[in-house]
């Protein structure tokens, strides 16, 4: 099916474990993003990617690692999970658009609810 | 001060009411503006892009005021189904990274 999918939908892990959240999009959008959403903080950008093999830090990158070897995939890894990383994680994608096209917004995945115990 | 600020509400309005939300941004170089809708525990969904000339989509009207650095969303004839959190987003390059406001919660009551 076309779209953007995240997996898993729910994850419980222990402090100190490595966790990888998956994100896959079928549109060949250039841009992909990872946000976390917490009560009182709204959506905060963790990492983003403008194209395959190009990634950059967002507002809250510490403790996270990303890669983008293929345009369609953008996994997010928590190297050593901490309780403060308990959150809802959203992946999103967007196309560059052109000068003659209206600006594009994001399409979000359905999110991963991560609990670190 | 946050880069993008919204009144968190909540806004509680009766069906049929007109309600308006504002969103202010601090970076005058901001280029693209959007409104998203987020239902409880679900992903945000793009509601409207906001153009300099203003734009309308049915009961929804979005406007941009670059001089005062704010965008607005007007909802006319509110429906129960409009109850949600509305997020504004600002980007600095087309389709580049966006900064989101924390959202404004709307509850439409019978």
Coordinates of C-alpha atoms in Angstrom, one line a residue:
Chain A
X1 CA 0.0 0.0 0.0
X2 CA 1.2 3.5 -0.7
X3 CA 2.0 5.7 2.2
X4 CA 4.3 6.0 5.1
X5 CA 4.4 3.2 7.7
X6 CA 6.0 3.0 11.0
X7 CA 6.9 -0.1 13.1
X8 CA 6.4 -1.1 15.7
X9 CA 3.2 0.7 16.8
X10 CA 4.0 0.0 20.4
X11 CA 7.2 -0.9 22.1
X12 CA 8.2 -1.4 25.7
X13 CA 11.9 -1.7 26.4
X14 CA 14.3 -1.6 29.3
X15 CA 16.7 1.1 30.2
X16 CA 20.0 0.7 28.5
X17 CA 18.8 -1.4 25.6
X18 CA 19.2 -0.5 22.0
X19 CA 15.9 0.1 20.1
X20 CA 15.3 0.8 16.4
X21 CA 12.1 2.4 15.1
X22 CA 11.4 1.8 11.5
X23 CA 9.9 4.2 8.9
X24 CA 9.1 3.4 5.3
X25 CA 7.6 5.5 2.6
X26 CA 6.5 4.6 -0.9
X27 CA 6.3 8.0 -2.6
X28 CA 10.1 8.5 -3.1
X29 CA 9.8 11.7 -1.1
X30 CA 13.2 13.4 -0.8
X31 CA 12.7 14.6 2.8
X32 CA 12.1 12.5 5.8
X33 CA 11.9 13.5 9.5
X34 CA 11.7 12.1 13.0
X35 CA 9.8 14.0 15.7
X36 CA 9.0 13.1 19.2
X37 CA 5.8 14.4 20.9
X38 CA 5.5 14.8 24.6
X39 CA 2.9 16.5 26.7
X40 CA 4.1 20.1 27.4
X41 CA 6.6 20.1 24.5
X42 CA 4.7 19.5 21.4
X43 CA 6.5 18.1 18.3
X44 CA 10.2 18.3 18.5
X45 CA 12.5 17.5 15.6
X46 CA 15.1 14.8 16.3
X47 CA 16.7 14.2 12.9
X48 CA 15.9 14.8 9.3
X49 CA 17.2 13.8 5.9
X50 CA 17.1 15.7 2.7
X51 CA 18.0 12.7 0.5
X52 CA 19.6 9.3 0.8
X53 CA 22.9 9.4 2.6
X54 CA 22.2 13.0 3.8
X55 CA 21.1 13.5 7.4
X56 CA 21.2 16.3 9.9
X57 CA 20.4 17.0 13.5
X58 CA 17.3 18.6 14.7
X59 CA 16.4 20.2 18.0
X60 CA 16.8 17.1 20.2
X61 CA 19.3 14.6 18.6
X62 CA 21.2 13.4 21.7
X63 CA 20.9 9.7 22.3
X64 CA 19.6 9.0 18.8
X65 CA 21.2 7.8 15.6
X66 CA 19.7 7.7 12.1
X67 CA 20.7 6.4 8.7
X68 CA 19.3 6.6 5.2
X69 CA 20.9 4.2 2.8
X70 CA 17.7 4.1 0.7
X71 CA 15.3 6.9 -0.1
X72 CA 12.3 5.0 1.2
X73 CA 13.7 4.0 4.6
X74 CA 14.7 6.2 7.6
X75 CA 15.3 4.1 10.8
X76 CA 15.8 5.8 14.1
X77 CA 17.9 4.0 16.7
X78 CA 18.1 4.7 20.4
X79 CA 21.6 3.6 21.3
X80 CA 21.0 3.1 25.0
X81 CA 17.4 3.8 25.9
X82 CA 16.6 6.1 28.9
X83 CA 13.3 6.8 30.6
X84 CA 13.4 10.3 29.3
X85 CA 13.0 8.8 25.8
X86 CA 9.6 7.5 26.6
X87 CA 7.5 9.3 24.1
X88 CA 5.4 9.0 20.9
X89 CA 7.7 9.1 17.9
X90 CA 6.4 10.3 14.5
X91 CA 8.1 9.8 11.2
X92 CA 7.1 12.2 8.3
X93 CA 8.0 12.7 4.7
X94 CA 7.7 15.5 2.2
X95 CA 8.6 16.3 -1.3
X96 CA 10.7 19.2 -2.4
X97 CA 8.1 20.6 -4.7
X98 CA 9.1 23.1 -7.4
X99 CA 9.2 26.9 -7.7
X100 CA 5.8 26.7 -9.6
X101 CA 4.2 24.4 -7.1
X102 CA 2.6 25.2 -3.8
X103 CA 4.7 24.4 -0.8
X104 CA 4.3 20.8 0.5
X105 CA 3.5 19.9 4.0
X106 CA 4.3 16.7 5.7
X107 CA 2.6 13.3 5.7
X108 CA 3.1 11.6 9.0
X109 CA 3.2 8.0 9.9
X110 CA 0.8 6.7 12.5
X111 CA 3.5 6.8 15.2
X112 CA 5.4 4.5 17.6
X113 CA 4.5 4.7 21.3
X114 CA 7.7 3.8 23.1
X115 CA 7.9 3.2 26.8
X116 CA 11.3 2.8 28.5
X117 CA 11.1 1.1 31.9
Chain B
X1 CA 10.6 32.5 23.7
X2 CA 9.5 29.7 21.4
X3 CA 10.0 30.0 17.7
X4 CA 6.3 29.2 17.1
X5 CA 3.7 30.0 19.6
X6 CA 0.0 29.2 19.9
X7 CA -2.7 29.8 22.4
X8 CA -3.2 26.3 23.9
X9 CA -6.8 26.9 24.7
X10 CA -8.9 25.0 25.2
X11 CA -11.5 26.6 23.0
X12 CA -14.9 25.3 23.8
X13 CA -17.6 26.4 21.3
X14 CA -21.1 25.4 20.4
X15 CA -21.9 23.8 17.1
X16 CA -22.3 26.4 14.4
X17 CA -20.0 28.9 16.0
X18 CA -17.1 30.6 14.2
X19 CA -13.7 30.2 15.9
X20 CA -10.3 31.6 15.1
X21 CA -6.8 30.5 16.1
X22 CA -3.6 32.5 15.8
X23 CA -0.1 31.4 15.6
X24 CA 2.9 33.7 15.9
X25 CA 6.4 33.0 14.6
X26 CA 9.7 34.7 15.5
X27 CA 11.9 34.1 12.4
X28 CA 11.1 36.7 9.7
X29 CA 12.9 34.5 7.1
X30 CA 10.2 31.8 7.5
X31 CA 8.9 30.8 4.0
X32 CA 6.2 28.2 4.2
X33 CA 3.3 27.9 6.6
X34 CA 0.8 25.2 7.4
X35 CA -2.0 24.1 9.6
X36 CA -2.4 20.5 10.8
X37 CA -5.1 18.8 12.6
X38 CA -4.3 16.1 15.2
X39 CA -6.9 13.9 16.8
X40 CA -6.3 12.4 20.2
X41 CA -3.4 9.9 20.1
X42 CA -3.1 10.0 16.3
X43 CA -0.7 11.4 13.8
X44 CA -1.0 15.1 12.7
X45 CA -2.7 15.5 9.3
X46 CA -2.1 18.4 6.9
X47 CA -5.2 20.6 6.9
X48 CA -4.1 23.5 4.8
X49 CA -1.1 25.3 3.4
X50 CA -1.2 29.0 4.1
X51 CA -0.5 31.3 1.2
X52 CA 0.4 35.0 1.2
X53 CA -2.9 35.9 -0.4
X54 CA -4.9 33.8 2.0
X55 CA -6.8 30.7 1.1
X56 CA -10.1 29.0 1.8
X57 CA -11.2 25.4 1.8
X58 CA -14.8 25.0 2.5
X59 CA -15.4 26.2 6.1
X60 CA -11.7 26.8 6.7
X61 CA -9.9 30.0 5.9
X62 CA -6.2 30.5 6.5
X63 CA -4.4 33.8 6.4
X64 CA -0.8 35.0 6.7
X65 CA 0.4 38.3 8.0
X66 CA 4.1 38.6 7.3
X67 CA 4.4 42.1 8.7
X68 CA 3.1 41.0 12.1
X69 CA 4.5 37.5 11.8
X70 CA 1.4 35.5 12.4
X71 CA -0.9 33.0 10.7
X72 CA -4.5 32.4 11.4
X73 CA -7.1 29.7 10.9
X74 CA -10.8 30.5 10.9
X75 CA -13.4 27.8 11.2
X76 CA -16.9 28.7 10.3
X77 CA -20.1 26.8 11.2
X78 CA -18.2 24.5 13.6
X79 CA -19.1 20.8 13.6
X80 CA -18.7 18.3 16.4
X81 CA -16.2 16.6 14.1
X82 CA -14.0 19.6 14.2
X83 CA -13.0 18.8 17.7
X84 CA -9.3 18.2 17.7
X85 CA -5.9 19.9 18.3
X86 CA -4.8 22.3 15.6
X87 CA -1.1 22.7 15.0
X88 CA 0.6 25.4 13.1
X89 CA 3.9 24.8 11.4
X90 CA 6.6 27.1 10.0
X91 CA 9.4 26.2 7.6
X92 CA 12.4 28.1 6.4
X93 CA 12.9 26.4 3.0
X94 CA 10.2 24.9 0.8
X95 CA 9.6 21.3 2.1
X96 CA 12.4 21.7 4.5
X97 CA 12.2 21.1 8.2
X98 CA 9.3 22.5 10.1
X99 CA 8.9 23.9 13.5
X100 CA 5.5 23.2 15.1
X101 CA 3.5 25.1 17.7
X102 CA 2.3 23.1 20.7
X103 CA -1.2 23.2 19.3
X104 CA -4.6 24.7 20.2
X105 CA -7.3 22.4 21.4
X106 CA -10.8 22.9 20.1
X107 CA -13.9 21.2 21.5
X108 CA -17.2 21.7 19.7
X109 CA -20.2 21.0 21.8
X110 CA -23.8 20.2 20.8

